[in-house]
mmCIF file of N, CA and C in Angstrom:
data_model
loop_
_atom_site.group_PDB
_atom_site.id
_atom_site.type_symbol
_atom_site.label_atom_id
_atom_site.label_comp_id
_atom_site.label_asym_id
_atom_site.label_seq_id
_atom_site.Cartn_x
_atom_site.Cartn_y
_atom_site.Cartn_z
ATOM 1 N N UNK A 355 0.838 -1.161 0.000
ATOM 2 C CA UNK A 355 0.000 0.000 0.000
ATOM 3 C C UNK A 355 0.890 1.233 0.000
ATOM 4 N N UNK A 356 0.525 2.232 -0.783
ATOM 5 C CA UNK A 356 1.322 3.441 -0.885
ATOM 6 C C UNK A 356 0.801 4.493 0.084
ATOM 7 N N UNK A 357 1.716 5.220 0.665
ATOM 8 C CA UNK A 357 1.358 6.293 1.593
ATOM 9 C C UNK A 357 0.961 7.547 0.836
ATOM 10 N N UNK A 358 0.737 8.640 1.552
ATOM 11 C CA UNK A 358 0.298 9.887 0.919
ATOM 12 C C UNK A 358 1.322 10.481 -0.044
ATOM 13 N N UNK A 359 2.582 10.134 0.092
ATOM 14 C CA UNK A 359 3.611 10.668 -0.806
ATOM 15 C C UNK A 359 3.773 9.842 -2.067
ATOM 16 N N UNK A 360 3.030 8.719 -2.159
ATOM 17 C CA UNK A 360 3.163 7.849 -3.321
ATOM 18 C C UNK A 360 4.244 6.801 -3.148
ATOM 19 N N UNK A 361 4.952 6.859 -2.036
ATOM 20 C CA UNK A 361 5.995 5.891 -1.731
ATOM 21 C C UNK A 361 5.391 4.730 -0.955
ATOM 22 N N UNK A 362 5.975 3.540 -1.041
ATOM 23 C CA UNK A 362 5.462 2.412 -0.257
ATOM 24 C C UNK A 362 5.527 2.736 1.230
ATOM 25 N N UNK A 363 4.500 2.364 1.961
ATOM 26 C CA UNK A 363 4.510 2.600 3.405
ATOM 27 C C UNK A 363 5.416 1.583 4.072
ATOM 28 N N UNK A 364 5.800 1.862 5.294
ATOM 29 C CA UNK A 364 6.754 1.016 6.011
ATOM 30 C C UNK A 364 6.220 -0.397 6.232
ATOM 31 N N UNK A 365 4.924 -0.569 6.258
ATOM 32 C CA UNK A 365 4.345 -1.872 6.540
ATOM 33 C C UNK A 365 4.255 -2.792 5.329
ATOM 34 N N UNK A 366 4.671 -2.353 4.159
ATOM 35 C CA UNK A 366 4.552 -3.187 2.967
ATOM 36 C C UNK A 366 5.910 -3.703 2.527
ATOM 37 N N UNK A 367 5.875 -4.721 1.699
ATOM 38 C CA UNK A 367 7.124 -5.253 1.137
ATOM 39 C C UNK A 367 7.230 -4.917 -0.344
ATOM 40 N N UNK A 368 6.394 -4.034 -0.800
ATOM 41 C CA UNK A 368 6.393 -3.651 -2.219
ATOM 42 C C UNK A 368 7.746 -3.097 -2.644
ATOM 43 N N UNK A 369 8.348 -2.258 -1.814
ATOM 44 C CA UNK A 369 9.651 -1.676 -2.148
ATOM 45 C C UNK A 369 10.732 -2.754 -2.239
ATOM 46 N N UNK A 370 10.603 -3.817 -1.439
ATOM 47 C CA UNK A 370 11.571 -4.916 -1.510
ATOM 48 C C UNK A 370 11.429 -5.686 -2.811
ATOM 49 N N UNK A 371 10.193 -5.915 -3.245
ATOM 50 C CA UNK A 371 9.963 -6.599 -4.520
ATOM 51 C C UNK A 371 10.533 -5.796 -5.676
ATOM 52 N N UNK A 372 10.311 -4.483 -5.660
ATOM 53 C CA UNK A 372 10.843 -3.621 -6.720
ATOM 54 C C UNK A 372 12.365 -3.662 -6.723
ATOM 55 N N UNK A 373 12.963 -3.684 -5.543
ATOM 56 C CA UNK A 373 14.421 -3.724 -5.441
ATOM 57 C C UNK A 373 14.968 -5.041 -5.996
ATOM 58 N N UNK A 374 14.327 -6.174 -5.701
ATOM 59 C CA UNK A 374 14.772 -7.470 -6.217
ATOM 60 C C UNK A 374 14.679 -7.521 -7.733
ATOM 61 N N UNK A 375 13.635 -6.931 -8.300
ATOM 62 C CA UNK A 375 13.470 -6.938 -9.752
ATOM 63 C C UNK A 375 14.600 -6.176 -10.421
ATOM 64 N N UNK A 376 15.084 -5.127 -9.815
ATOM 65 C CA UNK A 376 16.174 -4.346 -10.376
ATOM 66 C C UNK A 376 17.502 -5.086 -10.279
ATOM 67 N N UNK A 377 17.630 -6.038 -9.364
ATOM 68 C CA UNK A 377 18.889 -6.734 -9.146
ATOM 69 C C UNK A 377 19.040 -7.975 -10.018
ATOM 70 N N UNK A 378 18.158 -8.216 -10.964
ATOM 71 C CA UNK A 378 18.235 -9.412 -11.786
ATOM 72 C C UNK A 378 19.115 -9.237 -13.024
ATOM 73 N N UNK A 379 19.807 -8.147 -13.127
ATOM 74 C CA UNK A 379 20.697 -7.917 -14.266
ATOM 75 C C UNK A 379 21.905 -8.840 -14.132
ATOM 76 N N UNK A 380 22.151 -9.630 -15.178
ATOM 77 C CA UNK A 380 23.291 -10.547 -15.160
ATOM 78 C C UNK A 380 24.554 -9.791 -15.560
ATOM 79 N N UNK A 381 25.640 -9.988 -14.826
ATOM 80 C CA UNK A 381 26.883 -9.279 -15.166
ATOM 81 C C UNK A 381 27.471 -9.778 -16.490
ATOM 82 N N UNK A 382 28.198 -8.914 -17.161
ATOM 83 C CA UNK A 382 28.870 -9.273 -18.413
ATOM 84 C C UNK A 382 30.057 -10.192 -18.120
ATOM 85 N N UNK A 383 30.753 -9.898 -17.035
ATOM 86 C CA UNK A 383 31.898 -10.707 -16.608
ATOM 87 C C UNK A 383 31.767 -11.011 -15.126
ATOM 88 N N UNK A 384 32.519 -12.014 -14.688
ATOM 89 C CA UNK A 384 32.581 -12.326 -13.262
ATOM 90 C C UNK A 384 33.970 -12.807 -12.917
ATOM 91 N N UNK A 385 34.305 -12.689 -11.670
ATOM 92 C CA UNK A 385 35.613 -13.164 -11.196
ATOM 93 C C UNK A 385 35.610 -14.688 -11.141
ATOM 94 N N UNK A 386 36.785 -15.257 -11.011
ATOM 95 C CA UNK A 386 36.950 -16.713 -11.036
ATOM 96 C C UNK A 386 36.096 -17.422 -9.973
ATOM 97 N N UNK A 387 36.081 -16.989 -8.709
ATOM 98 C CA UNK A 387 35.252 -17.706 -7.726
ATOM 99 C C UNK A 387 33.757 -17.716 -8.084
ATOM 100 N N UNK A 388 33.254 -16.608 -8.613
ATOM 101 C CA UNK A 388 31.847 -16.554 -9.021
ATOM 102 C C UNK A 388 31.584 -17.464 -10.211
ATOM 103 N N UNK A 389 32.529 -17.511 -11.155
ATOM 104 C CA UNK A 389 32.376 -18.389 -12.324
ATOM 105 C C UNK A 389 32.357 -19.853 -11.893
ATOM 106 N N UNK A 390 33.169 -20.195 -10.913
ATOM 107 C CA UNK A 390 33.171 -21.572 -10.391
ATOM 108 C C UNK A 390 31.823 -21.907 -9.770
ATOM 109 N N UNK A 391 31.289 -21.001 -8.974
ATOM 110 C CA UNK A 391 29.964 -21.239 -8.372
ATOM 111 C C UNK A 391 28.886 -21.288 -9.427
ATOM 112 N N UNK A 392 28.983 -20.443 -10.444
ATOM 113 C CA UNK A 392 27.999 -20.378 -11.526
ATOM 114 C C UNK A 392 27.891 -21.723 -12.237
ATOM 115 N N UNK A 393 29.051 -22.360 -12.490
ATOM 116 C CA UNK A 393 29.070 -23.648 -13.182
ATOM 117 C C UNK A 393 29.027 -24.837 -12.231
ATOM 118 N N UNK A 394 29.329 -24.608 -10.970
ATOM 119 C CA UNK A 394 29.367 -25.709 -10.013
ATOM 120 C C UNK A 394 30.604 -26.573 -10.173
ATOM 121 N N UNK A 395 31.722 -25.938 -10.533
ATOM 122 C CA UNK A 395 32.981 -26.658 -10.729
ATOM 123 C C UNK A 395 34.065 -26.038 -9.854
ATOM 124 N N UNK A 396 35.173 -26.742 -9.738
ATOM 125 C CA UNK A 396 36.293 -26.237 -8.956
ATOM 126 C C UNK A 396 37.169 -25.282 -9.759
ATOM 127 N N UNK A 397 38.011 -24.577 -9.024
ATOM 128 C CA UNK A 397 38.909 -23.586 -9.617
ATOM 129 C C UNK A 397 39.851 -24.220 -10.648
ATOM 130 N N UNK A 398 40.434 -25.369 -10.321
ATOM 131 C CA UNK A 398 41.389 -25.992 -11.251
ATOM 132 C C UNK A 398 40.682 -26.442 -12.532
ATOM 133 N N UNK A 399 39.459 -26.936 -12.416
ATOM 134 C CA UNK A 399 38.699 -27.329 -13.610
ATOM 135 C C UNK A 399 38.420 -26.113 -14.485
ATOM 136 N N UNK A 400 38.086 -24.995 -13.853
ATOM 137 C CA UNK A 400 37.835 -23.765 -14.615
ATOM 138 C C UNK A 400 39.100 -23.358 -15.374
ATOM 139 N N UNK A 401 40.248 -23.427 -14.703
ATOM 140 C CA UNK A 401 41.489 -23.043 -15.377
ATOM 141 C C UNK A 401 41.868 -24.008 -16.500
ATOM 142 N N UNK A 402 41.522 -25.285 -16.361
ATOM 143 C CA UNK A 402 41.741 -26.242 -17.460
ATOM 144 C C UNK A 402 40.894 -25.818 -18.659
ATOM 145 N N UNK A 403 39.632 -25.476 -18.426
ATOM 146 C CA UNK A 403 38.751 -25.041 -19.522
ATOM 147 C C UNK A 403 39.241 -23.739 -20.149
ATOM 148 N N UNK A 404 39.784 -22.858 -19.327
ATOM 149 C CA UNK A 404 40.352 -21.610 -19.852
ATOM 150 C C UNK A 404 41.574 -21.936 -20.704
ATOM 151 N N UNK A 405 42.418 -22.850 -20.237
ATOM 152 C CA UNK A 405 43.618 -23.257 -20.986
ATOM 153 C C UNK A 405 43.286 -23.893 -22.324
ATOM 154 N N UNK A 406 42.167 -24.628 -22.375
ATOM 155 C CA UNK A 406 41.718 -25.250 -23.626
ATOM 156 C C UNK A 406 40.945 -24.265 -24.499
ATOM 157 N N UNK A 407 40.834 -23.043 -24.028
ATOM 158 C CA UNK A 407 40.106 -21.967 -24.726
ATOM 159 C C UNK A 407 38.625 -22.281 -24.916
ATOM 160 N N UNK A 408 38.074 -23.058 -23.981
ATOM 161 C CA UNK A 408 36.636 -23.330 -24.005
ATOM 162 C C UNK A 408 35.876 -22.234 -23.281
ATOM 163 N N UNK A 409 36.590 -21.495 -22.442
ATOM 164 C CA UNK A 409 36.017 -20.373 -21.725
ATOM 165 C C UNK A 409 36.884 -19.160 -22.004
ATOM 166 N N UNK A 410 36.231 -18.054 -22.334
ATOM 167 C CA UNK A 410 36.949 -16.830 -22.673
ATOM 168 C C UNK A 410 37.105 -15.939 -21.443
ATOM 169 N N UNK A 411 38.293 -15.392 -21.308
ATOM 170 C CA UNK A 411 38.576 -14.484 -20.197
ATOM 171 C C UNK A 411 39.149 -13.185 -20.736
ATOM 172 N N UNK A 412 39.129 -12.181 -19.874
ATOM 173 C CA UNK A 412 39.881 -10.954 -20.137
ATOM 174 C C UNK A 412 40.667 -10.643 -18.877
ATOM 175 N N UNK A 413 41.784 -9.999 -19.053
ATOM 176 C CA UNK A 413 42.580 -9.550 -17.913
ATOM 177 C C UNK A 413 42.364 -8.048 -17.782
ATOM 178 N N UNK A 414 42.057 -7.623 -16.578
ATOM 179 C CA UNK A 414 41.889 -6.206 -16.283
ATOM 180 C C UNK A 414 42.778 -5.925 -15.078
ATOM 181 N N UNK A 415 43.934 -5.366 -15.341
ATOM 182 C CA UNK A 415 44.927 -5.240 -14.284
ATOM 183 C C UNK A 415 45.396 -6.630 -13.919
ATOM 184 N N UNK A 416 45.353 -6.954 -12.646
ATOM 185 C CA UNK A 416 45.747 -8.297 -12.220
ATOM 186 C C UNK A 416 44.547 -9.232 -12.088
ATOM 187 N N UNK A 417 43.346 -8.717 -12.359
ATOM 188 C CA UNK A 417 42.135 -9.535 -12.227
ATOM 189 C C UNK A 417 41.875 -10.359 -13.479
ATOM 190 N N UNK A 418 41.473 -11.603 -13.278
ATOM 191 C CA UNK A 418 41.022 -12.460 -14.368
ATOM 192 C C UNK A 418 39.505 -12.424 -14.349
ATOM 193 N N UNK A 419 38.911 -11.961 -15.428
ATOM 194 C CA UNK A 419 37.460 -11.855 -15.527
ATOM 195 C C UNK A 419 36.956 -12.822 -16.589
ATOM 196 N N UNK A 420 35.982 -13.602 -16.227
ATOM 197 C CA UNK A 420 35.417 -14.629 -17.102
ATOM 198 C C UNK A 420 34.150 -14.071 -17.728
ATOM 199 N N UNK A 421 34.031 -14.176 -19.052
ATOM 200 C CA UNK A 421 32.845 -13.678 -19.736
ATOM 201 C C UNK A 421 31.653 -14.593 -19.471
ATOM 202 N N UNK A 422 30.578 -14.012 -18.987
ATOM 203 C CA UNK A 422 29.375 -14.772 -18.675
ATOM 204 C C UNK A 422 28.835 -15.460 -19.925
ATOM 205 N N UNK A 423 28.870 -14.798 -21.060
ATOM 206 C CA UNK A 423 28.391 -15.385 -22.314
ATOM 207 C C UNK A 423 29.205 -16.624 -22.672
ATOM 208 N N UNK A 424 30.489 -16.602 -22.342
ATOM 209 C CA UNK A 424 31.358 -17.744 -22.608
ATOM 210 C C UNK A 424 30.954 -18.950 -21.755
ATOM 211 N N UNK A 425 30.566 -18.699 -20.505
ATOM 212 C CA UNK A 425 30.107 -19.781 -19.632
ATOM 213 C C UNK A 425 28.811 -20.379 -20.155
ATOM 214 N N UNK A 426 27.903 -19.513 -20.575
ATOM 215 C CA UNK A 426 26.630 -19.991 -21.140
ATOM 216 C C UNK A 426 26.870 -20.804 -22.411
ATOM 217 N N UNK A 427 27.783 -20.330 -23.257
ATOM 218 C CA UNK A 427 28.090 -21.039 -24.513
ATOM 219 C C UNK A 427 28.686 -22.415 -24.229
ATOM 220 N N UNK A 428 29.542 -22.506 -23.221
ATOM 221 C CA UNK A 428 30.131 -23.797 -22.843
ATOM 222 C C UNK A 428 29.031 -24.778 -22.441
ATOM 223 N N UNK A 429 28.119 -24.325 -21.611
ATOM 224 C CA UNK A 429 27.026 -25.191 -21.160
ATOM 225 C C UNK A 429 26.187 -25.640 -22.351
ATOM 226 N N UNK A 430 25.879 -24.733 -23.267
ATOM 227 C CA UNK A 430 25.079 -25.092 -24.450
ATOM 228 C C UNK A 430 25.805 -26.096 -25.332
ATOM 229 N N UNK A 431 27.126 -25.893 -25.546
ATOM 230 C CA UNK A 431 27.904 -26.842 -26.358
ATOM 231 C C UNK A 431 27.900 -28.221 -25.720
ATOM 232 N N UNK A 432 28.156 -28.269 -24.435
ATOM 233 C CA UNK A 432 28.197 -29.556 -23.735
ATOM 234 C C UNK A 432 26.813 -30.200 -23.715
ATOM 235 N N UNK A 433 25.797 -29.397 -23.597
ATOM 236 C CA UNK A 433 24.421 -29.914 -23.585
ATOM 237 C C UNK A 433 24.061 -30.528 -24.928
ATOM 238 N N UNK A 434 24.424 -29.842 -26.011
ATOM 239 C CA UNK A 434 24.136 -30.367 -27.350
ATOM 240 C C UNK A 434 24.906 -31.651 -27.610
ATOM 241 N N UNK A 435 26.154 -31.701 -27.160
ATOM 242 C CA UNK A 435 26.960 -32.915 -27.344
ATOM 243 C C UNK A 435 26.394 -34.088 -26.563
ATOM 244 N N UNK A 436 25.807 -33.831 -25.419
ATOM 245 C CA UNK A 436 25.242 -34.930 -24.630
ATOM 246 C C UNK A 436 23.923 -35.413 -25.215
ATOM 247 N N UNK A 437 23.274 -34.591 -26.050
ATOM 248 C CA UNK A 437 22.025 -34.984 -26.710
ATOM 249 C C UNK A 437 22.276 -35.889 -27.914
ATOM 250 N N UNK A 438 23.498 -35.840 -28.485
ATOM 251 C CA UNK A 438 23.805 -36.661 -29.659
ATOM 252 C C UNK A 438 23.959 -38.112 -29.252
ATOM 253 N N UNK A 439 23.466 -39.037 -30.074
ATOM 254 C CA UNK A 439 23.606 -40.465 -29.722
ATOM 255 C C UNK A 439 25.078 -40.881 -29.766
ATOM 256 N N UNK A 440 25.444 -41.751 -28.848
ATOM 257 C CA UNK A 440 26.816 -42.261 -28.815
ATOM 258 C C UNK A 440 26.956 -43.410 -29.816
ATOM 259 N N UNK A 441 28.177 -43.823 -30.103
ATOM 260 C CA UNK A 441 28.434 -44.907 -31.051
ATOM 261 C C UNK A 441 27.792 -46.200 -30.573
ATOM 262 N N UNK A 442 27.808 -46.429 -29.247
ATOM 263 C CA UNK A 442 27.219 -47.651 -28.713
ATOM 264 C C UNK A 442 25.694 -47.649 -28.899
ATOM 265 N N UNK A 443 25.078 -46.485 -28.762
ATOM 266 C CA UNK A 443 23.620 -46.398 -28.875
ATOM 267 C C UNK A 443 23.158 -46.591 -30.306
ATOM 268 N N UNK A 444 24.001 -46.246 -31.276
ATOM 269 C CA UNK A 444 23.623 -46.369 -32.682
ATOM 270 C C UNK A 444 23.669 -47.826 -33.122
ATOM 271 N N UNK A 445 24.599 -48.603 -32.584
ATOM 272 C CA UNK A 445 24.761 -50.008 -33.021
ATOM 273 C C UNK A 445 23.696 -50.901 -32.514
#
């Protein structure tokens, strides 16, 4: 419920809902620990994927930043590969 000023009154959670909706913007890049949590993998596995150029990074100063789009693309590639029938399934 809105008060006389048009702002949410203290007794409502409307302002909290509006705040959560604004926080749903996905970052363009993330640091290594966040990328590990995003994929559910360990740090060394992430660095192996970076070394194989399956995940794209940028360096900004001493920070290693992982492109979020690169993480999504990796998941999509792996997902499509798992949908393809294996040699054993075809025979």
